[in-house]
Coordinates of C-alpha atoms in Angstrom, one line a residue:
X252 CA -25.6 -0.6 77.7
X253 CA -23.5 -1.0 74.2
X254 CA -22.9 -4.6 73.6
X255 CA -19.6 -5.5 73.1
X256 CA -20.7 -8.3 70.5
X257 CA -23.0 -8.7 68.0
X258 CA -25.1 -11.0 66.7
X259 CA -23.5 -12.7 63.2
X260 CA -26.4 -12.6 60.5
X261 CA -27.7 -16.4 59.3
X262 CA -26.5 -18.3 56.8
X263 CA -29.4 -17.6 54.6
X264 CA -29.0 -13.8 55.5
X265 CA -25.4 -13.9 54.5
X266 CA -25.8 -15.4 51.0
X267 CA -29.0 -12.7 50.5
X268 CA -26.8 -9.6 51.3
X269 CA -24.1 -11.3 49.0
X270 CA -26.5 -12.1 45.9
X271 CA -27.8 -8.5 46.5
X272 CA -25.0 -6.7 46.4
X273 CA -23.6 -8.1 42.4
X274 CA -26.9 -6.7 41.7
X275 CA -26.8 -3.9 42.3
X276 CA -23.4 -3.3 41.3
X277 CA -24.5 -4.8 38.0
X278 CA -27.5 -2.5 37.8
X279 CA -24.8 0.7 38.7
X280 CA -22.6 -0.5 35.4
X281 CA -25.5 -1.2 33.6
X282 CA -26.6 2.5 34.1
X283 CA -23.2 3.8 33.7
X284 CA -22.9 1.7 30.3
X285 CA -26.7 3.3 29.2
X286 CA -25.7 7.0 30.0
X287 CA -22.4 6.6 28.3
X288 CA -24.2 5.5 25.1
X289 CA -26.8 7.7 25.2
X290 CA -24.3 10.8 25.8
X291 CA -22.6 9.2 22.4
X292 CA -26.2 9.8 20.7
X293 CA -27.1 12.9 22.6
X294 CA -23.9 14.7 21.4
X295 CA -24.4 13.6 17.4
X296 CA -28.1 14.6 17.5
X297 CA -26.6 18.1 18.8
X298 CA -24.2 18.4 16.0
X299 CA -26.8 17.6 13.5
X300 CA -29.3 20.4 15.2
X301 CA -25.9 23.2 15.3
X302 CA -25.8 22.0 11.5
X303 CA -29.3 22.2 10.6
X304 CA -29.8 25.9 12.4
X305 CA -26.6 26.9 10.8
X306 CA -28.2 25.7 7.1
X307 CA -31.8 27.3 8.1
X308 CA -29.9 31.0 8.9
X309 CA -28.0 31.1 6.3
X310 CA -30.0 33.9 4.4
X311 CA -30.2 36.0 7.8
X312 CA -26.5 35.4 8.5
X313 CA -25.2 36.1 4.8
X314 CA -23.6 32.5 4.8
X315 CA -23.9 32.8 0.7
X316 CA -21.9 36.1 0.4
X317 CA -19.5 35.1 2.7
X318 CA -18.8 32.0 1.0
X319 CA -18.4 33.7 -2.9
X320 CA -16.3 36.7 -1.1
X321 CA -14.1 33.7 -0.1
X322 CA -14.0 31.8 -3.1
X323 CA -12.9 35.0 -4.8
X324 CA -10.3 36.0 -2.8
X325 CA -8.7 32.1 -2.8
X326 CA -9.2 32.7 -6.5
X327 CA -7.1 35.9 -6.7
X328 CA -4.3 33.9 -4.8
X329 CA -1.1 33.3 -7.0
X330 CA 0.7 30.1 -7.4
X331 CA 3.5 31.6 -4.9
X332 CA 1.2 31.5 -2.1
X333 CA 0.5 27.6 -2.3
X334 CA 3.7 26.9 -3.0
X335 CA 4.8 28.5 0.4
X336 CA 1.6 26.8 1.9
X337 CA 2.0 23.6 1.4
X338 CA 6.1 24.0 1.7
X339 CA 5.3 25.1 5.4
X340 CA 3.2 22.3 6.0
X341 CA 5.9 19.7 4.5
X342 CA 9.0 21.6 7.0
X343 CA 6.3 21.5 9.9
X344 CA 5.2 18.1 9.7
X345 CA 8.9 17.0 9.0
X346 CA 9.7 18.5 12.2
X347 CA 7.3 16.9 14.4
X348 CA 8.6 13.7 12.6
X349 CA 12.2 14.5 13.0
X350 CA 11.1 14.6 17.3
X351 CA 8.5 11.8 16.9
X352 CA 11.5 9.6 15.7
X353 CA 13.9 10.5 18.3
X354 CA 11.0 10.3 21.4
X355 CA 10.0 7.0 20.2
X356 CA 14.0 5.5 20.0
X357 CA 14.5 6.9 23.5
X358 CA 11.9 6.3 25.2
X359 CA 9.5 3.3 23.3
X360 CA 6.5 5.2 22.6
X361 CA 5.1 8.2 21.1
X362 CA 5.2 11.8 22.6
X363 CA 1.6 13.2 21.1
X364 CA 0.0 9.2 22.1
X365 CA 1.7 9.5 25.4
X366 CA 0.2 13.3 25.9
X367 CA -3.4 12.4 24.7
X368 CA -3.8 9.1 26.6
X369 CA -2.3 10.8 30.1
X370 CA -3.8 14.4 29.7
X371 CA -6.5 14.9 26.5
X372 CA -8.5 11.4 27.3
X373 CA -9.4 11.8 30.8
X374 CA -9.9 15.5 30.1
X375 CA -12.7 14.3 27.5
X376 CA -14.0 11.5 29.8
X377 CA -12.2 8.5 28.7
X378 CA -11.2 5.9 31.4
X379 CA -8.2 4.3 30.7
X380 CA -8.4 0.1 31.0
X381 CA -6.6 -1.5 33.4
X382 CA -8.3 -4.9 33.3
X383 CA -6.6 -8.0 32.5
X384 CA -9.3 -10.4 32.0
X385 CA -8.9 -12.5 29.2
X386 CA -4.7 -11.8 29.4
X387 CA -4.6 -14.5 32.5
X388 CA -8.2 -16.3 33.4
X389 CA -8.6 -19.0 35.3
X390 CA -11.0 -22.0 34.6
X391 CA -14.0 -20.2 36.5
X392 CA -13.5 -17.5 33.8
X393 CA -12.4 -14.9 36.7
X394 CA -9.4 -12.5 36.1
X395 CA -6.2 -13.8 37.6
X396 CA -3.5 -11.2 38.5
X397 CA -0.1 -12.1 36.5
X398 CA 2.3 -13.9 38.7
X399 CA 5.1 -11.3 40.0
X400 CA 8.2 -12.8 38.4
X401 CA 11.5 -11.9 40.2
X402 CA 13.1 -11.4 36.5
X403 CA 11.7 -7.6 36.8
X404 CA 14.4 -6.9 39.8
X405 CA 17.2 -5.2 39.1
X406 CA 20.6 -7.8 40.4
X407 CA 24.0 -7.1 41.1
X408 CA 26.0 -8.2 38.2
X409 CA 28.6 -11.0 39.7
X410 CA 31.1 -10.4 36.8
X411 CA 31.1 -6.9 37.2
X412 CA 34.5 -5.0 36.5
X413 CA 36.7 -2.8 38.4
X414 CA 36.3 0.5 38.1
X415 CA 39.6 2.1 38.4
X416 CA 41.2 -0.5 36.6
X417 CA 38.9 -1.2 33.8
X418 CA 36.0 1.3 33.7
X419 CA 37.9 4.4 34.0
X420 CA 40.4 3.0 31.2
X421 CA 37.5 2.6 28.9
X422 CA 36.3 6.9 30.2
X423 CA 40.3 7.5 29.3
X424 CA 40.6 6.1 26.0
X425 CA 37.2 7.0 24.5
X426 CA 35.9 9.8 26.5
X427 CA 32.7 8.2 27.3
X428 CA 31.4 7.1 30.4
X429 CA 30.9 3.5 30.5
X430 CA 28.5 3.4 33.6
X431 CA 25.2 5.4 34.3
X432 CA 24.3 7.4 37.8
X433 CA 21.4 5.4 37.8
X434 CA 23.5 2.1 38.3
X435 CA 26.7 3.7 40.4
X436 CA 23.7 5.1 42.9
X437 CA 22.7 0.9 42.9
X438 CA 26.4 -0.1 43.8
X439 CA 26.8 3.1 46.6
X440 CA 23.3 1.7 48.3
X441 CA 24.9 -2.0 48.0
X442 CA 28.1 -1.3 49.7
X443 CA 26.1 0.6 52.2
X444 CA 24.2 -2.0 53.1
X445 CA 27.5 -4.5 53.2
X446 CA 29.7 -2.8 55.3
X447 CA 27.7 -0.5 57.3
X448 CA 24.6 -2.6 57.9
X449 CA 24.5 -1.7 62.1
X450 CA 23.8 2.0 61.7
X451 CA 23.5 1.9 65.4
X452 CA 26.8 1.0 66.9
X453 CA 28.9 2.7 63.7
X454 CA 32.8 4.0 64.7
X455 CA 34.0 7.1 63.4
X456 CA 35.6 5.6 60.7
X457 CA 32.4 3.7 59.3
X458 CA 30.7 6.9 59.6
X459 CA 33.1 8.8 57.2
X460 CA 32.8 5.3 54.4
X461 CA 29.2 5.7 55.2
X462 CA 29.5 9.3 54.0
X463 CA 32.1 8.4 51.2
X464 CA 29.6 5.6 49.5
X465 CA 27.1 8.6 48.9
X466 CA 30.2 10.9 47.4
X467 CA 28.8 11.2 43.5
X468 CA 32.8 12.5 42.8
X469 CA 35.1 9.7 42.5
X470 CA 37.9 12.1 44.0
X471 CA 35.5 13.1 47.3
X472 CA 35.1 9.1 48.0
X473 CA 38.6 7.9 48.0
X474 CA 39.8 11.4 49.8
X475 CA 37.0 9.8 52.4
X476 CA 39.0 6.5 52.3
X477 CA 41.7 8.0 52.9
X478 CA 40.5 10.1 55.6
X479 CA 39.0 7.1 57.6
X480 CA 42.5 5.2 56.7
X481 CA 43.7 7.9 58.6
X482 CA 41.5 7.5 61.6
X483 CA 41.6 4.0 61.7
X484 CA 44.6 2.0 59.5
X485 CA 42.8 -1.4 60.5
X486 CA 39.5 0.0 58.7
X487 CA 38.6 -2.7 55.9
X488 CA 35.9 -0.7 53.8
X489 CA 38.1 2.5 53.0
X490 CA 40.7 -0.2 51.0
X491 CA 37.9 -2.0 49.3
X492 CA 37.1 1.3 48.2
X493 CA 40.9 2.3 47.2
X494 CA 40.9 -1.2 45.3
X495 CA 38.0 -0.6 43.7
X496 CA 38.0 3.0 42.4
X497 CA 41.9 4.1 42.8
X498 CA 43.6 1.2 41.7
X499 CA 44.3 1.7 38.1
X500 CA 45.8 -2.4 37.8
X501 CA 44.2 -5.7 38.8
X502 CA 47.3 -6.2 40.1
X503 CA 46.9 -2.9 42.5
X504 CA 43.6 -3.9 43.4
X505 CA 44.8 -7.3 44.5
X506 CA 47.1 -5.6 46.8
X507 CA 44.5 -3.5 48.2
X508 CA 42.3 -6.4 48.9
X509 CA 45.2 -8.5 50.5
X510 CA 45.3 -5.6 52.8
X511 CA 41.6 -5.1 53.2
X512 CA 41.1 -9.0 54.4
X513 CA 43.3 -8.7 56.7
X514 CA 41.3 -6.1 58.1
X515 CA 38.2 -7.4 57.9
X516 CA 37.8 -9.6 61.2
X517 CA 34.6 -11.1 61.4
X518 CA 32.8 -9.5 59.1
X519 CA 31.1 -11.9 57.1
X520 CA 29.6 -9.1 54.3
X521 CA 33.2 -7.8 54.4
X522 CA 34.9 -11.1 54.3
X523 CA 32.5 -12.8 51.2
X524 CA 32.5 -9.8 49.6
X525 CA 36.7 -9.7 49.6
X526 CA 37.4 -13.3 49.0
X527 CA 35.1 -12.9 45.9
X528 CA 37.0 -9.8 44.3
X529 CA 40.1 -11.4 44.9
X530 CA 39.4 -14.6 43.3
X531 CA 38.5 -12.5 40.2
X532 CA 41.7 -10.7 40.3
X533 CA 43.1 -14.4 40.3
X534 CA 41.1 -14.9 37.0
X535 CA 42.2 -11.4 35.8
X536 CA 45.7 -12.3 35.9
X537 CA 45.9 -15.7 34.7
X538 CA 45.5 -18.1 38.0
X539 CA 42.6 -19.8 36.8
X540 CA 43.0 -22.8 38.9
X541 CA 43.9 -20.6 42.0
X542 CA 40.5 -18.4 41.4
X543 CA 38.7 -22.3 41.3
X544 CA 40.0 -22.9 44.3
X545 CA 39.1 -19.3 45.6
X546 CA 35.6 -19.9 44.8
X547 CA 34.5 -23.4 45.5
X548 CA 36.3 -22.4 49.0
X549 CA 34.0 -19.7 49.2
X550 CA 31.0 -21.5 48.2
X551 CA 31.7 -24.3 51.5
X552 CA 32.2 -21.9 53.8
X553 CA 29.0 -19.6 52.8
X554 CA 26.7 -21.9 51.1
X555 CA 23.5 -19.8 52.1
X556 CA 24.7 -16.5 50.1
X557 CA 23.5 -18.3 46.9
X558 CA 21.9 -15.2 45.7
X559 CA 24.8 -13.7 45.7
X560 CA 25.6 -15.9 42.3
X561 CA 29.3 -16.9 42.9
X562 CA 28.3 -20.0 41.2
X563 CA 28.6 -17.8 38.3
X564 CA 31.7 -16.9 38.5
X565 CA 33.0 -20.4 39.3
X566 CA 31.1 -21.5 35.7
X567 CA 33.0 -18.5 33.6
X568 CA 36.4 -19.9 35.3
X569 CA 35.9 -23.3 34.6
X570 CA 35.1 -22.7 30.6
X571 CA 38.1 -20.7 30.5
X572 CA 39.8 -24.4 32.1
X573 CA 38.0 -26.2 29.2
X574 CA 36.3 -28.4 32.4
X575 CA 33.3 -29.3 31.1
X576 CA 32.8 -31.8 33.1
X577 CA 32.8 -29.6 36.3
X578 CA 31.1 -27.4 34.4
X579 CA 27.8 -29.7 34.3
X580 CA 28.4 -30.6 37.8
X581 CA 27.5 -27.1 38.5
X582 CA 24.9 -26.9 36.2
X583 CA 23.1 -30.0 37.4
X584 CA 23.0 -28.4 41.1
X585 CA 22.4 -24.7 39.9
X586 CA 20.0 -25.6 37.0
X587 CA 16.6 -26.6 38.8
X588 CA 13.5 -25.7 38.7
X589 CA 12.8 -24.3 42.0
X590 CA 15.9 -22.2 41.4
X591 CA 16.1 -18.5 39.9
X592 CA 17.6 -19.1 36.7
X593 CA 19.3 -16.5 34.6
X594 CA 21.6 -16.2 31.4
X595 CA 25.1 -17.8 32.3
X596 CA 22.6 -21.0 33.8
X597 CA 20.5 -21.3 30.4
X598 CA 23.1 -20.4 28.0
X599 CA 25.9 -22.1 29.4
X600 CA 23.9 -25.8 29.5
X601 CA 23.0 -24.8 26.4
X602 CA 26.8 -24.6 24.9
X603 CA 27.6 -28.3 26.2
X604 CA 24.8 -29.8 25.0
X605 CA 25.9 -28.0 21.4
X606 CA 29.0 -28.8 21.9
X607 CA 28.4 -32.8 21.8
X608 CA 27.0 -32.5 18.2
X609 CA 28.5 -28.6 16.8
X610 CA 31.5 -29.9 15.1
X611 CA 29.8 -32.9 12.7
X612 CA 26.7 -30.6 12.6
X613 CA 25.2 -29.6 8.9
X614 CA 22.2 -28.0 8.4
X615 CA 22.3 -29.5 4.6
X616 CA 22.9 -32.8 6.5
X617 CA 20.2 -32.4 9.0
X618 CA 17.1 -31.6 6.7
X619 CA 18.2 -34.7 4.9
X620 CA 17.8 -37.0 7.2
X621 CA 16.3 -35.2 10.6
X622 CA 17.9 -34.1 13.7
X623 CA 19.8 -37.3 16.1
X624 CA 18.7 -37.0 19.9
X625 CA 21.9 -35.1 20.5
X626 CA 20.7 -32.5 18.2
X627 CA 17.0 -32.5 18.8
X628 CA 18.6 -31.9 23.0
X629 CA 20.4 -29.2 21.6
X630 CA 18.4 -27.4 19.5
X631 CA 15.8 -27.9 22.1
X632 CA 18.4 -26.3 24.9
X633 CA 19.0 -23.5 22.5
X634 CA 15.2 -22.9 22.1
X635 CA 15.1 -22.6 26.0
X636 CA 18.4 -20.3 26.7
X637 CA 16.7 -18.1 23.7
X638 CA 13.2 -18.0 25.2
X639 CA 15.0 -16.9 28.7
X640 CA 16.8 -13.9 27.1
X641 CA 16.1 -13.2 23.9
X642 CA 18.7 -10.7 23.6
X643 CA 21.9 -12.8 23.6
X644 CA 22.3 -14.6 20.3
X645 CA 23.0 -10.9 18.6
X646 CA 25.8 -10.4 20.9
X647 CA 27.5 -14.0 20.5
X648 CA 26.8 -14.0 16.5
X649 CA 28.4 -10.7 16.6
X650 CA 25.2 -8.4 15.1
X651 CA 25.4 -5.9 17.4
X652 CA 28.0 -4.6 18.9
X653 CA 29.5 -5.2 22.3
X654 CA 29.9 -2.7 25.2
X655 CA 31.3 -2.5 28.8
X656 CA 28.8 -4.7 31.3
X657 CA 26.9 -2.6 33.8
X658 CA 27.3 -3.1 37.9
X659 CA 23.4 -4.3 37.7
X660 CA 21.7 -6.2 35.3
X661 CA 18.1 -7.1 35.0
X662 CA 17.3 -10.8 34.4
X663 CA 16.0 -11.3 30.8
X664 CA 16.9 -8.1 29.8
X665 CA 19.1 -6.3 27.7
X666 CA 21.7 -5.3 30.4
X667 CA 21.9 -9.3 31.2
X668 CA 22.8 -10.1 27.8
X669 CA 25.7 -7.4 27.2
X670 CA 27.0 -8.9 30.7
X671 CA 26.8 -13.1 29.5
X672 CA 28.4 -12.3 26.5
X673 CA 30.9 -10.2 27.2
X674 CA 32.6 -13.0 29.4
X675 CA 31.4 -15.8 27.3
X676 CA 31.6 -14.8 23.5
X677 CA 35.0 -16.9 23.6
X678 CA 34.1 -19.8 25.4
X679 CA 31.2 -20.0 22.2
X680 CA 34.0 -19.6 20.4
X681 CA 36.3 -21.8 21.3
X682 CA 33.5 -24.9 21.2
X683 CA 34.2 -25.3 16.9
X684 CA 30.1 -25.3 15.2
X685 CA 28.3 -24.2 18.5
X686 CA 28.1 -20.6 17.0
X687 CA 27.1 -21.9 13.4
X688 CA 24.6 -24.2 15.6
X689 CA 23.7 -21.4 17.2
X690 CA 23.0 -19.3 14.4
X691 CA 20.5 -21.8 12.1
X692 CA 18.6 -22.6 15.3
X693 CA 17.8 -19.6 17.7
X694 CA 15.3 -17.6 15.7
X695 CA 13.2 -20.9 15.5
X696 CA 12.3 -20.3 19.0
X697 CA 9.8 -17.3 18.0
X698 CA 7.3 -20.0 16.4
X699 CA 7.3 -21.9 19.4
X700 CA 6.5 -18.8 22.2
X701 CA 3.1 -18.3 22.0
X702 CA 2.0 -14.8 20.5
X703 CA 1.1 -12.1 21.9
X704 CA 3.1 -12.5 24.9
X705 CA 0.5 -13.5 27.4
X706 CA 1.7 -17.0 28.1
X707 CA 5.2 -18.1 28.0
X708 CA 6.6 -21.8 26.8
X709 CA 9.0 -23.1 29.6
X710 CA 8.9 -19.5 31.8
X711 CA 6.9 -16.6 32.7
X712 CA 5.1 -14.5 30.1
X713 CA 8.7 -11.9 28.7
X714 CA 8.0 -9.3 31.5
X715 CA 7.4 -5.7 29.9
X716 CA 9.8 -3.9 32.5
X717 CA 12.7 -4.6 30.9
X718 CA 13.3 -1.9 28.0
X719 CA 12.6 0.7 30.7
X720 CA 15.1 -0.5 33.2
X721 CA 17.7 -1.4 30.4
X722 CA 17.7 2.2 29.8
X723 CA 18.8 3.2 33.1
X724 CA 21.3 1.0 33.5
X725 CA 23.1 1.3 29.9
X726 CA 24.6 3.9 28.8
X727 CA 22.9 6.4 26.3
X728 CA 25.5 5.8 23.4
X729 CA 24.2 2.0 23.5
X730 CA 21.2 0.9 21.2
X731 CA 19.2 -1.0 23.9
X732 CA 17.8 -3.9 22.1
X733 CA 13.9 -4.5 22.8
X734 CA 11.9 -7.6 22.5
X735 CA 9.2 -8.1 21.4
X736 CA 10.1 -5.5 18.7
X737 CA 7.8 -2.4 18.5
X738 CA 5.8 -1.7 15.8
X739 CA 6.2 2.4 14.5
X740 CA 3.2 4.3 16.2
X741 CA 1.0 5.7 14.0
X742 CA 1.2 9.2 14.4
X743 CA 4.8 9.0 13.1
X744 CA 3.6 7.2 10.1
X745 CA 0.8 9.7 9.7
X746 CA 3.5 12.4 9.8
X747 CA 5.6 10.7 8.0
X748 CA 3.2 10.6 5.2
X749 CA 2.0 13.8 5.8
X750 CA 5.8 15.6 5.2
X751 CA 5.6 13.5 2.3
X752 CA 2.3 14.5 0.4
X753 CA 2.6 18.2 1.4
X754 CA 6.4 18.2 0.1
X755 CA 4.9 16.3 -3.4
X756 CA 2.2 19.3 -3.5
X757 CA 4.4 21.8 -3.0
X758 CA 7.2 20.5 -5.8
X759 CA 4.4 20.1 -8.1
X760 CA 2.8 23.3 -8.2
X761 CA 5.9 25.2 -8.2
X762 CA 6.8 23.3 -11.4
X763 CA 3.1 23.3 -12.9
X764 CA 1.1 25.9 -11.0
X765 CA -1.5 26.2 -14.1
X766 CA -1.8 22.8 -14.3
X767 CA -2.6 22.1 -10.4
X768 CA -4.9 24.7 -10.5
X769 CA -7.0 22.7 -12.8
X770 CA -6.5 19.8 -11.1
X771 CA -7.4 21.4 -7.9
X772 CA -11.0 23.2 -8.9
X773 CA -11.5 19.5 -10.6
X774 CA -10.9 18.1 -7.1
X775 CA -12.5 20.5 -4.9
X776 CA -15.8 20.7 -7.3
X777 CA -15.8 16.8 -7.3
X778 CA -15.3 16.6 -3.5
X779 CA -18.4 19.6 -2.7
X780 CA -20.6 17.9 -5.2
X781 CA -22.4 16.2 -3.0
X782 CA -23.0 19.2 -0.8
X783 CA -24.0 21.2 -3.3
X784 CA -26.8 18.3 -4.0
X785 CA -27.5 17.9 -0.6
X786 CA -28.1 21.4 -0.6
X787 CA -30.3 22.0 -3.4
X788 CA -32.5 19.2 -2.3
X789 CA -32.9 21.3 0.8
X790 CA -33.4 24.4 -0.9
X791 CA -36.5 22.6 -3.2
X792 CA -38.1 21.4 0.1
X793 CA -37.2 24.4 3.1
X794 CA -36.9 27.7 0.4
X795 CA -34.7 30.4 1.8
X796 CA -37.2 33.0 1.1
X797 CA -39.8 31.3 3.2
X798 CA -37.5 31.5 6.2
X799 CA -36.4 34.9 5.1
X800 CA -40.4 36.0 5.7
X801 CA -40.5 33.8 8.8
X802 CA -37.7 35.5 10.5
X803 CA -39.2 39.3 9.4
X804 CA -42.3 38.4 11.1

């Protein structure tokens, strides 16, 4: 009979099978390590061999008279013929820089690095490392996996605009479309999971909005709204989508969301999601205290749909209000440690505590006699904001240029800081000295984050997702802004220098063809002069005509 249990090996035979087993996995890598640096050896000692064979045959094999029936045909070569030899090498080379440049600004990285690490190094038996050790290690000296940080996850951007009423204005006056596929596919998934989250007891109507989300044509989804309007007049999604996509005013798209809460019934998703629009459309218009209201309303009667970030929206509202004192009564429930934070949190504290000290605040004045408290706590805010999202200060010092926020944005990134300062630039602004603050301060904050990247200051190492998820979710006219700034790879400087040399050569000898002839012989000779010793000293000890009588024998 087959027992059923076992018996559990002793203590003592535990630890033996565990101190065996590093053993031998040390004796496998120490083998693995040998043969790989023996191959290294093996190979060179074959080249030398292939070289030494080749120099040995070279009487049998006419090496000699091939070599001076060479030399004699590059001698009968006119000027002409370099000229258009090293002109073709200049226009090739300039080419491959010409797409170098372009792959590396669209993508981050070079196209012929990219191709040889993912196809020509495993191909030639290179293993790629994927080790961290020595990155994060802990006090035993064993690798530690880097913490996942929820700043790689793409959010749902709580300022974001209306699209009828502001996107599509933007796609009218400029031609250019404001918002990528990549994002609008994020916002069809999100309202599919808001309003038709019980797939199992759907009406006829939710099935059509369920359809309609999907609908990449803006005309297809709101002739679906309309079409489940028609089904059912009472159905709340189809006018959230009306107001969001057909309305070409805020103050159409308030009307369509007047009509869509009172459709909503219970719906809680519906219901949050509603209230919130509409207390934006408030702030659109002008009823700032109305949209308060709205907000902190909202915020009561939900308070577990904190990640949806309304808070945010109640911050922007009361800067425009100039309440700065509700402001930090926000920040002081918002800003905690055990909270996500994000841009409009670290910014935001950031512009009261500059506020206190930006209008007396000189620089000429402070490296005289040292920063107060108030300044050291701003500066030190600043520092903090800056270390969050690097990205921002450019956009509120005006340096780069502003664009349309996307629908999602990703937390530290790029797409965060277009979306914080394009609703805060004028609440900076409007504080007198917090910009000029702003600007003698911020780039301090490089010599305090520790370089490279591996640990951060007061948060998580700067995660290296962002550039890549920026690009998605900006558009392609937008310069994405990267950080920490790339270094040029080398094959586009080795191009780069490369179109330059052969474009000198070829200028050169077109002007003075006798005269780089000379200097070419005179280079050539100089360069083979060793060779030709080399091979003489080889000649004096292995004589050709002894292995010419060899080989007849």
């Amino acid at each position: 009979m087959i027992p059923l249990f076992t018996a559990q090996p002793s203590g003592k035979n535990m630890e033996d099978a565990n101190s065996s087993n590093p053993q031998s996995i040390g004796f496998t890598e120490k083998l693995k390590s040998w043969l790989s640096w023996s191959w290294t050896y093996i190979c060179a000692v074959w080249f030398a061999m292939v070289l030494t064979m080749i120099y040995v045959l070279r009487s049998p094999l006419k090496l000699q008279d091939t070599l001076t029936s060479a030399s004699v045909f590059l001698n009968t070569l006119t000027p002409k013929f370099y000229v258009a030899l090293t002109g073709t090498s200049s226009l090739i080379s300039g080419l491959i820089l010409i797409f170098e440049w372009w792959y590396f600004r669209k993508y981050g990285t070079s196209f012929i690095e990219q191709v040889s690490v993912s196809h020509l190094r495993p191909l030639l038996g290179g293993v790629e490392s994927s080790t961290t050790t020595g990155l994060f290690s802990s006090v035993n000296g064993e690798a530690e996996p880097r913490p996942s940080v929820s700043e790689c996850k793409v959010w749902r951007n709580p300022l974001n605009l209306f699209r009828g009423a502001e996107y599509s204005r933007y796609t009218w006056v400029t031609g250019k479309e404001p918002l990528t596929y990549y994002d609008m596919n994020l916002s069809a998934q999100d309202h599919q999971t808001f309003f038709t989250g019980d797939t199992q007891q759907l009406k006829p109507e939710d099935t059509v909005m369920q359809k309609a989300w999907r609908e990449r044509n803006p005309q297809a989804r709101i002739r679906a709204a309309y079409q489940a309007i028609e089904m059912n007049h009472e159905c709340a999604a189809a006018y959230v989508l009306l107001a969001e996509e057909e309305a070409t005013t805020i103050t159409e798209a308030e009307r369509l969301f007047k009509q869509a809460l009172r459709s909503a019934g219970k719906d809680i998703n519906l219901l949050v999601y509603i209230k919130r629009r509409l207390a934006m459309c408030a702030r659109k218009l002008g009823r700032i205290k109305e949209a308060v209201k709205m907000m902190r309303d909202l915020m009561k009667e939900f308070p577990l749909l904190g990640m949806l970030n309304i808070h945010e929206n109640l911050l922007e509202a009361l800067l425009e209000l100039q309440a700065y004192a509700d402001v930090q009564a926000v920040l002081a429930k918002y800003d905690d440690i055990s909270l996500p934070k994000s841009a409009t949190i670290c910014y935001t504290s950031a512009l009261l505590k500059a506020r206190a000290v930006s209008e007396k605040f000189s620089p000429e004045a402070a490296s005289r006699r040292g920063l107060s408290t108030a300044e050291m706590n701003a500066v030190e805010a600043i520092h903090r904001a800056v270390e969050f999202n690097p990205h921002v200060p450019k956009y509120l010092l005006e340096m780069k240029s502003l664009i349309l926020p996307p629908e999602h944005i990703l937390k530290r990134g790029d797409s965060e800081a277009v979306a914080y300062a394009f609703f805060h630039l004028q609440h900076w602004k409007r504080a007198e000295g917090a910009l000029n603050l702003l600007h003698c301060t911020w780039e301090g904050t490089f010599r305090i984050i520790p370089y490279p990247l591996e640990k951060g200051h007061l948060f998580y190492p700067y995660p290296g997702c962002t550039e890549t998820a920026d690009r998605e979710l900006l558009p392609s006219f937008h310069e994405v802004s990267v950080y920490p700034k790339k270094e040029l790879p080398f094959f586009i400087l080795f191009t780069a220098g490369l179109c330059s040399f052969t474009a000198m050569l070829a200028m050169l000898t077109h002007q003075f063809p006798e005269l780089m002839g000379v200097f070419a012989k005179a280079f050539f000779s100089t360069l083979f002069a060793p060779l030709g010793f080399f091979a003489d000293k080889m000649e004096s000890f292995m004589p050709s005509s002894f292995w010419h009588q060899l080989t007849r024998i």
